[in-house]
Short mmCIF file of C-alpha atoms in Angstrom, two decimals:
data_model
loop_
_atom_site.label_atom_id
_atom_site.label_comp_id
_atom_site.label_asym_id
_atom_site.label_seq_id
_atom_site.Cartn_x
_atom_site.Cartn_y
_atom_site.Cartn_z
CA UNK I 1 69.43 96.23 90.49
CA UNK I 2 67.78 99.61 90.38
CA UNK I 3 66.26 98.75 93.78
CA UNK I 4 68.82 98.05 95.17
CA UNK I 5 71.41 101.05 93.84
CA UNK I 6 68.55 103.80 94.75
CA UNK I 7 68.45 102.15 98.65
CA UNK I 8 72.44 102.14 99.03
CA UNK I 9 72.32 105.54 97.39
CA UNK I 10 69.51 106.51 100.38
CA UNK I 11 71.94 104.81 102.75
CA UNK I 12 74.86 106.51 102.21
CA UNK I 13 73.08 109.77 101.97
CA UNK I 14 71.63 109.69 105.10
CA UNK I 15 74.50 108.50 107.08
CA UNK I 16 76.56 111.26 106.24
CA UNK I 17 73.76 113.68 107.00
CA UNK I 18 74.12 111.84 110.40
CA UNK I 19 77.72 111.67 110.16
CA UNK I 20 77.68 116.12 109.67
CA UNK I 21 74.97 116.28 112.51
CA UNK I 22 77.69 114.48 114.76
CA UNK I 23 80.51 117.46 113.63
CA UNK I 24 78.02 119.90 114.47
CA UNK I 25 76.94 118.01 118.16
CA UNK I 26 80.78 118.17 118.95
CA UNK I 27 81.30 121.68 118.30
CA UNK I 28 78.48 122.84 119.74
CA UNK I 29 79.17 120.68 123.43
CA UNK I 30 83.42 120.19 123.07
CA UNK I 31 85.20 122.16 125.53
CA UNK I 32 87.70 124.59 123.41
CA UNK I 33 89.23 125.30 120.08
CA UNK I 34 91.13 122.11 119.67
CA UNK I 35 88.78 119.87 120.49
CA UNK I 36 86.30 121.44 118.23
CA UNK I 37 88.69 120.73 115.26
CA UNK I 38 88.41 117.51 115.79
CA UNK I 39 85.01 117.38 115.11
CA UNK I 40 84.34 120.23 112.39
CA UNK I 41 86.49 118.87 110.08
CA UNK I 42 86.99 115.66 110.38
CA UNK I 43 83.23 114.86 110.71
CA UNK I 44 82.31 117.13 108.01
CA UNK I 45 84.88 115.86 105.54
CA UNK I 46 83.76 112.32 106.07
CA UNK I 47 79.67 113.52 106.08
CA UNK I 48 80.44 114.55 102.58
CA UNK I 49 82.29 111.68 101.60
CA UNK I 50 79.35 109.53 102.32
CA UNK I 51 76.98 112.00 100.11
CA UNK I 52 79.37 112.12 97.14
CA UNK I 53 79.19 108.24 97.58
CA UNK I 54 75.47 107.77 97.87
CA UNK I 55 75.13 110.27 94.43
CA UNK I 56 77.51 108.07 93.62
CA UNK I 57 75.08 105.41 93.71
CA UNK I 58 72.08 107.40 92.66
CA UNK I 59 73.26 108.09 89.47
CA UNK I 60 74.30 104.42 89.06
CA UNK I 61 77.66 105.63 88.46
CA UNK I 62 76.73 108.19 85.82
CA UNK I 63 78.65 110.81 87.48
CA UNK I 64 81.82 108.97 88.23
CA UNK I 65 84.58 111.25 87.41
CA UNK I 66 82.66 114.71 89.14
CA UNK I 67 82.60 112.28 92.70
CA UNK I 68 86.10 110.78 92.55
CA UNK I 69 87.65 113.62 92.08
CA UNK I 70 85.34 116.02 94.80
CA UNK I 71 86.34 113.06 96.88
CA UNK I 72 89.98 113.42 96.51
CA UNK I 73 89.76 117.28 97.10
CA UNK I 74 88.32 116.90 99.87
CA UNK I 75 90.47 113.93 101.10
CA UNK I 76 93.24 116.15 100.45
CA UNK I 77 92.32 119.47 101.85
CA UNK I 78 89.87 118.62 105.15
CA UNK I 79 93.55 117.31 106.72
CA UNK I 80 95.61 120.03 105.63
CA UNK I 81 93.11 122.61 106.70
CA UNK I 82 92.42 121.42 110.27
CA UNK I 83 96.58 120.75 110.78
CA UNK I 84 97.31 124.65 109.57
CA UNK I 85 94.80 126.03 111.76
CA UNK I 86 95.24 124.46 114.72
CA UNK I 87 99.20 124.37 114.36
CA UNK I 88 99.01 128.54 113.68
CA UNK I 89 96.66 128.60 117.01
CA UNK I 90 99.57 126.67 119.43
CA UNK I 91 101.83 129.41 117.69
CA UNK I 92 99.58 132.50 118.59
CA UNK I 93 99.62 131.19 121.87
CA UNK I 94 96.14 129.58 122.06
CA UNK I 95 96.62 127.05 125.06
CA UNK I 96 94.77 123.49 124.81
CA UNK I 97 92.66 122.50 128.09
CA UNK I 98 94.50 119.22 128.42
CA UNK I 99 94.24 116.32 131.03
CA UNK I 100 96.50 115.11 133.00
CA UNK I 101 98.91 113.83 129.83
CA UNK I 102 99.44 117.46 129.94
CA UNK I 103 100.78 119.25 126.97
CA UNK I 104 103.78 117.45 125.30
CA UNK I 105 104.68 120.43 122.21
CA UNK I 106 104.01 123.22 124.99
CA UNK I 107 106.66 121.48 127.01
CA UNK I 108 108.75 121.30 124.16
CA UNK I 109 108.74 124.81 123.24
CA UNK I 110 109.38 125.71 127.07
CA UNK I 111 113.04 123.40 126.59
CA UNK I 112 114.07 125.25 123.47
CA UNK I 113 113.14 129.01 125.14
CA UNK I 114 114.58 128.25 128.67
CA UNK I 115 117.29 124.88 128.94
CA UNK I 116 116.77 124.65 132.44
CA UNK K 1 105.28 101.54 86.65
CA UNK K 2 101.35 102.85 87.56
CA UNK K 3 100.78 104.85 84.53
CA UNK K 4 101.80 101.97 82.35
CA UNK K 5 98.99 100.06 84.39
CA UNK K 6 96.90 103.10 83.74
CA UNK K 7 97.15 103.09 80.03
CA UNK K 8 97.15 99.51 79.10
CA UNK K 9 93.94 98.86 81.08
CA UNK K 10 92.22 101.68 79.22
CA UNK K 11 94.05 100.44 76.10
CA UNK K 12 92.73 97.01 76.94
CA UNK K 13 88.93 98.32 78.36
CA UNK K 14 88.39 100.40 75.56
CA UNK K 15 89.53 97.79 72.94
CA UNK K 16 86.99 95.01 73.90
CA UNK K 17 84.30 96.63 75.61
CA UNK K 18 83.56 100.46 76.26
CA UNK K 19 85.37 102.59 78.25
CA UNK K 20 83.28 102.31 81.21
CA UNK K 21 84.46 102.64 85.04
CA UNK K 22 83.32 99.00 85.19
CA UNK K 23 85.07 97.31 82.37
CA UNK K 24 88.17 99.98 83.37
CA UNK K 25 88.44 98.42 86.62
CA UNK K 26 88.19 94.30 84.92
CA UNK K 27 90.56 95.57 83.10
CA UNK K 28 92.77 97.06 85.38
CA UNK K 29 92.53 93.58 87.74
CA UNK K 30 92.93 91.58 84.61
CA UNK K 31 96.41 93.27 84.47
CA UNK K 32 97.32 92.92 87.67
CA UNK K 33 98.52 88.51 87.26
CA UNK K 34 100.33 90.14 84.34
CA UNK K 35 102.91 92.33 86.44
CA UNK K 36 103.68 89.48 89.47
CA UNK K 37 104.66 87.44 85.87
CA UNK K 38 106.42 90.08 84.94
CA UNK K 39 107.99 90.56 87.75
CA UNK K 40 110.08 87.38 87.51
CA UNK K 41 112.34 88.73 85.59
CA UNK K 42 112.02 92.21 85.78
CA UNK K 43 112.84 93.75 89.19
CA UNK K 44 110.53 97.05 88.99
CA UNK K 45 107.27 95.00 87.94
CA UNK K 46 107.53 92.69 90.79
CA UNK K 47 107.81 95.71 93.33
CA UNK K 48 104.60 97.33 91.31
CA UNK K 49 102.88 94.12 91.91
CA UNK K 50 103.76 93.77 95.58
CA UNK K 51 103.22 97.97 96.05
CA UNK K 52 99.47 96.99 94.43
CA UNK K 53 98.90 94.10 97.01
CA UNK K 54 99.61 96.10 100.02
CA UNK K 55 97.34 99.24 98.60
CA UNK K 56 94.87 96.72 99.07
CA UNK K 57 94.98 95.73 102.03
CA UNK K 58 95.93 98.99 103.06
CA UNK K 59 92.82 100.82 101.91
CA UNK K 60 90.38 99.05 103.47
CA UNK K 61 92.28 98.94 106.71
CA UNK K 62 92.19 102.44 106.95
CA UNK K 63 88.52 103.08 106.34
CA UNK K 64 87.62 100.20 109.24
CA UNK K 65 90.15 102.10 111.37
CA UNK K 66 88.39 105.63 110.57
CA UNK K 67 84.96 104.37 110.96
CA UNK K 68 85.77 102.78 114.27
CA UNK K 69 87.40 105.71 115.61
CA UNK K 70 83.90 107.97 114.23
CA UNK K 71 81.79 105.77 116.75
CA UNK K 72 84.59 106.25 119.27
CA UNK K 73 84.36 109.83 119.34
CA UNK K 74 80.48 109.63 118.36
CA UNK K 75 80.02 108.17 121.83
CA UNK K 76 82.05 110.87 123.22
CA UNK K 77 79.85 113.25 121.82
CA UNK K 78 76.73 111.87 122.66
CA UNK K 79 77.30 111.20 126.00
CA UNK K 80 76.43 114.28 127.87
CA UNK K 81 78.28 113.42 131.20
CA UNK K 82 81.04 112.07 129.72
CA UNK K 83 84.64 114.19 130.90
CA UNK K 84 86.74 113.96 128.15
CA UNK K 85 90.96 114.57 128.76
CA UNK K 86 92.56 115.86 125.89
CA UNK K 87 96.10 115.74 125.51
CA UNK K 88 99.32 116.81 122.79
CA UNK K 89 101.32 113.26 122.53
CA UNK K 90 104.89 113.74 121.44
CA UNK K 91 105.20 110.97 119.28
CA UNK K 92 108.52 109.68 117.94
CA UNK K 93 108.20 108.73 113.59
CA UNK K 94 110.58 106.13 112.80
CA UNK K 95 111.12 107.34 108.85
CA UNK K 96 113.27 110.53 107.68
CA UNK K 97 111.35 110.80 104.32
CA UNK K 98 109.54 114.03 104.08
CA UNK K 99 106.49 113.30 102.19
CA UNK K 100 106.13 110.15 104.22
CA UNK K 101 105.77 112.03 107.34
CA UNK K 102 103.48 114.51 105.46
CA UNK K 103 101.37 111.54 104.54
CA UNK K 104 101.66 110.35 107.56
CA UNK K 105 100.40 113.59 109.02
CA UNK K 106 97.68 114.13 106.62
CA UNK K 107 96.42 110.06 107.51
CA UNK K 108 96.52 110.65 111.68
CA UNK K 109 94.26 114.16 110.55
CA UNK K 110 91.66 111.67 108.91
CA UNK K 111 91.36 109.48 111.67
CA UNK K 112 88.38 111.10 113.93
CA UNK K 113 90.37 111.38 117.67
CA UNK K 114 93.66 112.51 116.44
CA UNK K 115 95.02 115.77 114.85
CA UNK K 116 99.14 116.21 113.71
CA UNK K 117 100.03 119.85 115.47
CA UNK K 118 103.75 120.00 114.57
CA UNK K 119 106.85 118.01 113.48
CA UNK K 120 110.13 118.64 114.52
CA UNK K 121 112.65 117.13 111.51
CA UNK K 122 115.63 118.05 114.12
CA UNK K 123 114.64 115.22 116.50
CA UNK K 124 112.03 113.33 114.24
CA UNK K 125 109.23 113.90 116.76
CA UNK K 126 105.80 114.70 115.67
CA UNK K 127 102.91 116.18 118.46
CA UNK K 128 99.29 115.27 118.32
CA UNK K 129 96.61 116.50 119.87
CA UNK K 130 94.16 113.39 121.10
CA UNK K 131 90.67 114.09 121.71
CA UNK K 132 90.29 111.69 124.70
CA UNK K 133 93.22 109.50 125.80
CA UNK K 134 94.27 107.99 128.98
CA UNK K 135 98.06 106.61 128.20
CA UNK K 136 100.40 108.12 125.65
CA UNK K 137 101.66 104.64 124.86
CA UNK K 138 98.30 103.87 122.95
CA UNK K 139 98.27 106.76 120.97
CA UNK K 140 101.94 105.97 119.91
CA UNK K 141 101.16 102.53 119.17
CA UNK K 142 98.24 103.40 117.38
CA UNK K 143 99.91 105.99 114.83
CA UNK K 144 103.17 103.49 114.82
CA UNK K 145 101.25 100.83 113.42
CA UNK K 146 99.76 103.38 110.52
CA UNK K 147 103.69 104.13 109.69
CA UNK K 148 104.30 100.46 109.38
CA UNK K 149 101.75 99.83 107.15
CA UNK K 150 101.96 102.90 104.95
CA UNK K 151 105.72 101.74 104.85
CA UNK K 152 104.85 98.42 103.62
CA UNK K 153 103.02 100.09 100.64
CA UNK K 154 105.68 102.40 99.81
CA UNK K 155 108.59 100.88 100.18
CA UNK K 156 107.29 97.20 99.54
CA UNK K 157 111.54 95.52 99.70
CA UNK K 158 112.38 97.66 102.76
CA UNK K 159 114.36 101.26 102.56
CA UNK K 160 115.91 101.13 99.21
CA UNK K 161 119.34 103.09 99.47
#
């Protein structure tokens, strides 16, 4: 049993040291400011996840309420964080580079400023 | 309904065993046949007990769907010649209720690939930015079916009026 809790606990650790390696990959290689939310906080929220869940582990549950709950913060704020930043950079006037989908909320705004 | 749950499993846990996460949660299950019995006769159980099956299944769900998406955008990442076309989706949400949408919002944010940018409550559309996407459709279906199935956990009997 002890085996077996301290090799999951390993596990998870190192996956979400892979998992933050990822985030840091994509900033360093996406193209612009967007894009590189995507990957700083999504990957880094979820690279800590899987750490809180491997201590998780290592402690063989010993430290139950600290994890839950640093789990839950950051479940609630990594979201939040990346949606107000990236919303307040469309409003500044921060354009995405976007494919040939284009840019649906730019084309929005256009409507409301000009009806033609 | 939930903190009811809440207290008799501790109630129960801490009254035969010790109050350990383990025994919390036996307890907690152990409840759970008690509440669909309940719920025979007593409207608001029943809904509990259906709102605690579709958590469930929900839960899970979601963390296949976000771990799928990480290797998704993993192998965008790691793939050095890879061109990747980003693009803002307007996507129409189907439900009115404000947290729901914030939920909703907050969910889409989680999944690697997808990021909420704005809502409009005048016309009910929401805009996300995609990482890498080829057809809007996808991305709406995609988010669509998370408002279905966050739906089915709230709201377990349909919109209640």
């Amino acid at each position: 049993m002890n085996a077996f809790l301290a090799i999951a606990g390993s596990a998870f650790i190192l996956l979400g040291a892979l998992f933050s390696l990822l985030g840091a990959l994509g900033v360093w290689r996406l193209p612009d400011a967007y894009t590189r939310m995507h990957s700083a906080s999504k990957a880094g929220a979820l690279g800590a996840i899987l750490i809180l869940l491997g201590v998780l582990f290592a402690t063989a549950g010993m430290a139950w309420v600290e994890t839950l709950l640093a789990i839950a913060v950051l479940l609630v704020t990594a979201p939040m964080a990346a949606h107000a930043i990236s919303r307040a950079g469309h409003m500044a006037g921060v354009r995405p580079k976007v494919g040939p989908l284009g840019d649906a909320l730019e084309r929005a705004k256009d409507r409301v400023n000009d009806p033609q | 309904m939930v903190y009811v749950h809440l207290l008799l499993a501790s109630v129960l846990a801490a009254f035969f065993a010790a109050l350990s996460p383990l025994y919390w949660l036996f307890a907690f299950a152990a409840l759970y046949p008690l509440f669909r019995l309940c719920g025979l006769f007593h409207h608001a159980s029943g809904v509990y007990a259906l709102r605690i099956e579709a958590g469930l299944v929900f839960v899970p769900w979601f963390t296949w769907q976000v771990f799928s998406a990480s290797l998704d955008v993993a192998k965008i990442v790691l793939n050095p010649r890879y061109q990747i076309e980003p693009a803002v989706v307007r996507v129409p949400v189907h439900s009115r209720d404000k947290r729901l949408i914030t939920l909703l919002g907050c969910l889409l944010t989680l999944t690697p690939g997808t990021l909420a940018l704005d809502y409009r409550a005048t016309t009910g559309d929401m805009f996300v930015h995609v990482l890498d996407t080829r057809s809007a459709d996808a991305v709406i279906a995609a988010i669509g079916e998370i408002e279905r199935r966050l739906l089915r956990w709230v709201q377990p009997l349909g919109a209640e009026k």
